[in-house]
Tab-separated table of C-alpha atoms in Angstrom:
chain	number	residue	atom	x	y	z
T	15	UNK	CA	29.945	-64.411	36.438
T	16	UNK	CA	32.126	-61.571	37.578
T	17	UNK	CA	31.000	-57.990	38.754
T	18	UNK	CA	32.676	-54.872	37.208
T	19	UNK	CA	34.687	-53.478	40.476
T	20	UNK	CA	33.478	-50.186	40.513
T	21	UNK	CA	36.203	-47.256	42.306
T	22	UNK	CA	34.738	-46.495	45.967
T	23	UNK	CA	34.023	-42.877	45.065
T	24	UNK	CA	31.407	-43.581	43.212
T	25	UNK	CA	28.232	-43.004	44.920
T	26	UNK	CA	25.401	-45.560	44.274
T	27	UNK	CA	22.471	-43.664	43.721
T	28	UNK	CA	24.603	-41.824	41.076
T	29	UNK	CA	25.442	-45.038	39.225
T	30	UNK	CA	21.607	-45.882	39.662
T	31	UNK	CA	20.669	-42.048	37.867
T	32	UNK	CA	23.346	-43.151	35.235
T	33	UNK	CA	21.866	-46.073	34.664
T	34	UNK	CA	18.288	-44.509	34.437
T	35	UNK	CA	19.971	-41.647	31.901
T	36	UNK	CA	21.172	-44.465	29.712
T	37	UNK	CA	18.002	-46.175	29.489
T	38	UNK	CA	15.790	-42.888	29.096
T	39	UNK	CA	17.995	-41.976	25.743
T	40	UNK	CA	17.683	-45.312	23.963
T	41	UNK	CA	13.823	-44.812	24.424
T	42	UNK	CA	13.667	-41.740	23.128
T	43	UNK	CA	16.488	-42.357	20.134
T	44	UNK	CA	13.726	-45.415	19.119
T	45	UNK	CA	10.570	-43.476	19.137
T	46	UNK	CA	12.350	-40.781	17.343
T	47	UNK	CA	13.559	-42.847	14.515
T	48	UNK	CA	9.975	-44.456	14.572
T	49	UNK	CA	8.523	-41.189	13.800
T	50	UNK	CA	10.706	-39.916	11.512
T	51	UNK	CA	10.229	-42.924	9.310
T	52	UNK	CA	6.231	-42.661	9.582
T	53	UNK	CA	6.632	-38.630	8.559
T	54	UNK	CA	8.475	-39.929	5.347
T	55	UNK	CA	5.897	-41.726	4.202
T	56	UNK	CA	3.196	-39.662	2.134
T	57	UNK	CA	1.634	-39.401	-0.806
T	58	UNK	CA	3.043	-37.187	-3.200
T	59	UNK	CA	0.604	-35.840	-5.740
T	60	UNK	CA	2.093	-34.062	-8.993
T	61	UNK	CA	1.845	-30.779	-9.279
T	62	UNK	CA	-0.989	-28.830	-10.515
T	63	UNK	CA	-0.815	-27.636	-13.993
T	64	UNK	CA	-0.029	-24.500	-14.155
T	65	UNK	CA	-1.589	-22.502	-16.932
T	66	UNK	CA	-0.174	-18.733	-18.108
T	67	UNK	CA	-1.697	-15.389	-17.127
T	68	UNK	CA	-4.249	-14.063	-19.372
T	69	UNK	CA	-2.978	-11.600	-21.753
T	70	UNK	CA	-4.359	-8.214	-20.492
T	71	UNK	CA	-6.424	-6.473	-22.803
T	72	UNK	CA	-5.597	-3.062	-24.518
T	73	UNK	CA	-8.762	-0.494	-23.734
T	74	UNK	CA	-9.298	2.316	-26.149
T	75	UNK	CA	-7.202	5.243	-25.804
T	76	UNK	CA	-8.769	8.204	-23.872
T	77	UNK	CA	-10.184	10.828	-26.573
T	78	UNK	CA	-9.064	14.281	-26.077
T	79	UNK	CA	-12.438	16.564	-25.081
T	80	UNK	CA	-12.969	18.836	-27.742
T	81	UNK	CA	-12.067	22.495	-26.864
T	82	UNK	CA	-15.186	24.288	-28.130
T	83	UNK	CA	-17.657	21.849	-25.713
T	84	UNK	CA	-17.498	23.906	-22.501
T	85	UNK	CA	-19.710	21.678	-19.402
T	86	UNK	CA	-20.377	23.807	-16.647
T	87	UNK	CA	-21.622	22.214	-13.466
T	88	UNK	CA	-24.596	24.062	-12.085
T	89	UNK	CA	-24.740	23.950	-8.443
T	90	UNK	CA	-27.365	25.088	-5.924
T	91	UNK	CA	-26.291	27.881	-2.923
T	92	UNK	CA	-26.717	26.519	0.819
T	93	UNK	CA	-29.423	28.034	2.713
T	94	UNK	CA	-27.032	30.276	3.584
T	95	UNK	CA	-26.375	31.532	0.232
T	96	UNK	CA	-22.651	30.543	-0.251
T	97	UNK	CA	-21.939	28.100	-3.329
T	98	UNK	CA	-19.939	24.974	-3.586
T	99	UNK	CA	-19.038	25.712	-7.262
T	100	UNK	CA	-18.551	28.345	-8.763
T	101	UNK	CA	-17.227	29.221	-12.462
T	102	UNK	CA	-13.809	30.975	-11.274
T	103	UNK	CA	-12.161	29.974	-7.468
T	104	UNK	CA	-11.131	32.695	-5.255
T	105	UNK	CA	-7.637	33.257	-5.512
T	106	UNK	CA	-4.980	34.215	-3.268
T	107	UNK	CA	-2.851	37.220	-3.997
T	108	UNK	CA	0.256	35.395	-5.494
T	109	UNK	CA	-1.031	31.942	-5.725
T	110	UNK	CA	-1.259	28.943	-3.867
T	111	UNK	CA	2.451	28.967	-3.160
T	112	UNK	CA	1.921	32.551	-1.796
T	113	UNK	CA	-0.534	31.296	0.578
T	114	UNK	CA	1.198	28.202	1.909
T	115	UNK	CA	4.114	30.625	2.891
T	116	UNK	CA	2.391	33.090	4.718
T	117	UNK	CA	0.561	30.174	6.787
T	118	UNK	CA	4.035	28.680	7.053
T	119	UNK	CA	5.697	32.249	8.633
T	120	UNK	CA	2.264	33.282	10.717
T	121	UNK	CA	2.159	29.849	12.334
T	122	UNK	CA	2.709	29.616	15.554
T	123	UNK	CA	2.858	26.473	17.495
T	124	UNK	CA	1.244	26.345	20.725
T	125	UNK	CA	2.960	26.090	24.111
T	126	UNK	CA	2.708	22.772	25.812
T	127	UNK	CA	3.074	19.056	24.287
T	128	UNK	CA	4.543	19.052	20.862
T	129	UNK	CA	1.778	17.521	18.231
T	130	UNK	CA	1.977	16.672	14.936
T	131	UNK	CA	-0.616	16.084	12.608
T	132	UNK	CA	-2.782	18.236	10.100
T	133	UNK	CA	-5.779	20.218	10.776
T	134	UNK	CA	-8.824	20.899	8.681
T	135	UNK	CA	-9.924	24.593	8.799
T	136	UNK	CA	-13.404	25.394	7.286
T	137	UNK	CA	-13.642	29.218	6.008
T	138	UNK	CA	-15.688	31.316	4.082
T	139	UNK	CA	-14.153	33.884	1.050
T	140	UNK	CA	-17.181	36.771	0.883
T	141	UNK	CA	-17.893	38.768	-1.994
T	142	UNK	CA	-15.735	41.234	-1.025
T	143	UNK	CA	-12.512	38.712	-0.282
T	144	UNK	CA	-12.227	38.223	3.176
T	145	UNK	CA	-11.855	35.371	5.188
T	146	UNK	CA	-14.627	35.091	7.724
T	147	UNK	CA	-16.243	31.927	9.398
T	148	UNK	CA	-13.060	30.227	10.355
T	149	UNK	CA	-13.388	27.171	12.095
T	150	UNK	CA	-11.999	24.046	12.605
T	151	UNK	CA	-13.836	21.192	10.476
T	152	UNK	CA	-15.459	18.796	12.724
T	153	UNK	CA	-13.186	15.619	14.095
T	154	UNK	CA	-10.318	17.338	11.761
T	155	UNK	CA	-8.504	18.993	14.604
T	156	UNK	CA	-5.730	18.095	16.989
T	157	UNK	CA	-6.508	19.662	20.195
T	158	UNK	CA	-7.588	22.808	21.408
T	159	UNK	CA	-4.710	24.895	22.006
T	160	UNK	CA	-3.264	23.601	18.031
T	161	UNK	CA	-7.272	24.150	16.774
T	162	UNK	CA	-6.857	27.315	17.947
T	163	UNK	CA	-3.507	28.679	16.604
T	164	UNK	CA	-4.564	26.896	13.240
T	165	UNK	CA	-7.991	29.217	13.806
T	166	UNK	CA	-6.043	32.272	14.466
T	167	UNK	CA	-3.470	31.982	11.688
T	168	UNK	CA	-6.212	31.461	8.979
T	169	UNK	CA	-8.255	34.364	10.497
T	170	UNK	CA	-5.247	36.362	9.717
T	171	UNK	CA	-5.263	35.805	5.498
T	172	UNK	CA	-5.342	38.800	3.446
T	173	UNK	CA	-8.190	39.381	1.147
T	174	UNK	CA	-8.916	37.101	-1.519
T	175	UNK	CA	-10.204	37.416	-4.960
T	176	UNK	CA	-13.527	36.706	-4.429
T	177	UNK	CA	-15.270	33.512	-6.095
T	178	UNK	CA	-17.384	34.485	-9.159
T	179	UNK	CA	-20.605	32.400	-10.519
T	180	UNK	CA	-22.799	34.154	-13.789
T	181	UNK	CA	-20.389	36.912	-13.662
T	182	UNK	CA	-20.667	38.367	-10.330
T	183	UNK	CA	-18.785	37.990	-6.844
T	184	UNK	CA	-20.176	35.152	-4.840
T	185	UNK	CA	-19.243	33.992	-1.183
T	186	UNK	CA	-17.569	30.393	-1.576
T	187	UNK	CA	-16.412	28.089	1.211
T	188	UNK	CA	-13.052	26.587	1.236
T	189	UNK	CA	-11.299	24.163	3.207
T	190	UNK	CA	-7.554	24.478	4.046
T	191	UNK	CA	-4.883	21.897	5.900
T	192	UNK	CA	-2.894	23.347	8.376
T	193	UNK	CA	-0.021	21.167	9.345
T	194	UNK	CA	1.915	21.019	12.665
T	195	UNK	CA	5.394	19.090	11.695
């Protein structure tokens, strides 16, 4: 039997890790193969049959309320006397779009951290128009300085038209957003 001559700069615990390298890669090229084989074997069941979508069902077309039935909601004052609902809203001078402007050029952001978010502000519109009761609605607001300058800006509307209920002036509460952008 005759030895391989190995070169002298071969080192022999490096042909020993070699060796060990060899033998570690066989092992581990076996037991992968042995797996892979046992993964390819399952059952396959057939597919569940698939049945189609129910047909959706046409409901009856909304009828049209008749003009000349007239439902008005009757509604019961707070203690303090001001009403939920009433038969015609206070109105802004100009409209909605009126209002949102002037709260969009009386605004004026606080000094400090910049915030955004929206504010809720509770007010009342009296008989007589005007904005009193201004407050921020509970857990609505941002943070003081904002709650305040949303507060302040609000206080500031001109009168309103006032709210009307069985054909006289009634005070109604509103809530409007104010939003910091």
């Amino acid at each position: 039997m005759s030895r391989v001559q190995q070169p002298d700069n071969y080192h022999p615990a490096m042909v020993t890790t070699t060796r060990f390298f060899g033998l570690g890669l066989l092992l581990m090229a076996a037991t992968t193969a042995r797996a892979q084989n046992s993964y390819n074997w399952w059952d396959a069941r057939p597919p569940a049959p698939v049945s189609p979508p129910p047909r959706p069902t046409r409901k009856p077309a909304p009828v049209a309320p008749s003009s000349a039935i007239v439902v008005v909601i009757d509604s019961l004052p707070f203690t303090t006397g001001k009403y939920t609902y009433v038969e015609v809203m206070p109105a802004f001078p100009g409209g909605t779009e009126s209002m949102l402007n002037f709260l969009r050029k009386n605004l004026q952001r606080p000094r400090g951290p910049r915030q955004h978010g929206r504010i809720l502000v509770n007010l009342i519109v009296s008989t007589t128009g005007e904005v009193t009761e201004v407050q921020v609605a509970p857990g609505h607001g941002l943070s003081p300085a904002y709650d305040a300058a949303a507060v302040a800006c609000v206080s500031r509307l001109p009168k309103f038209t006032p709210g009307r209920r069985n054909g006289s002036a009634v005070p109604m509460s509103l809530t409007l957003p104010v939003i910091f952008q």
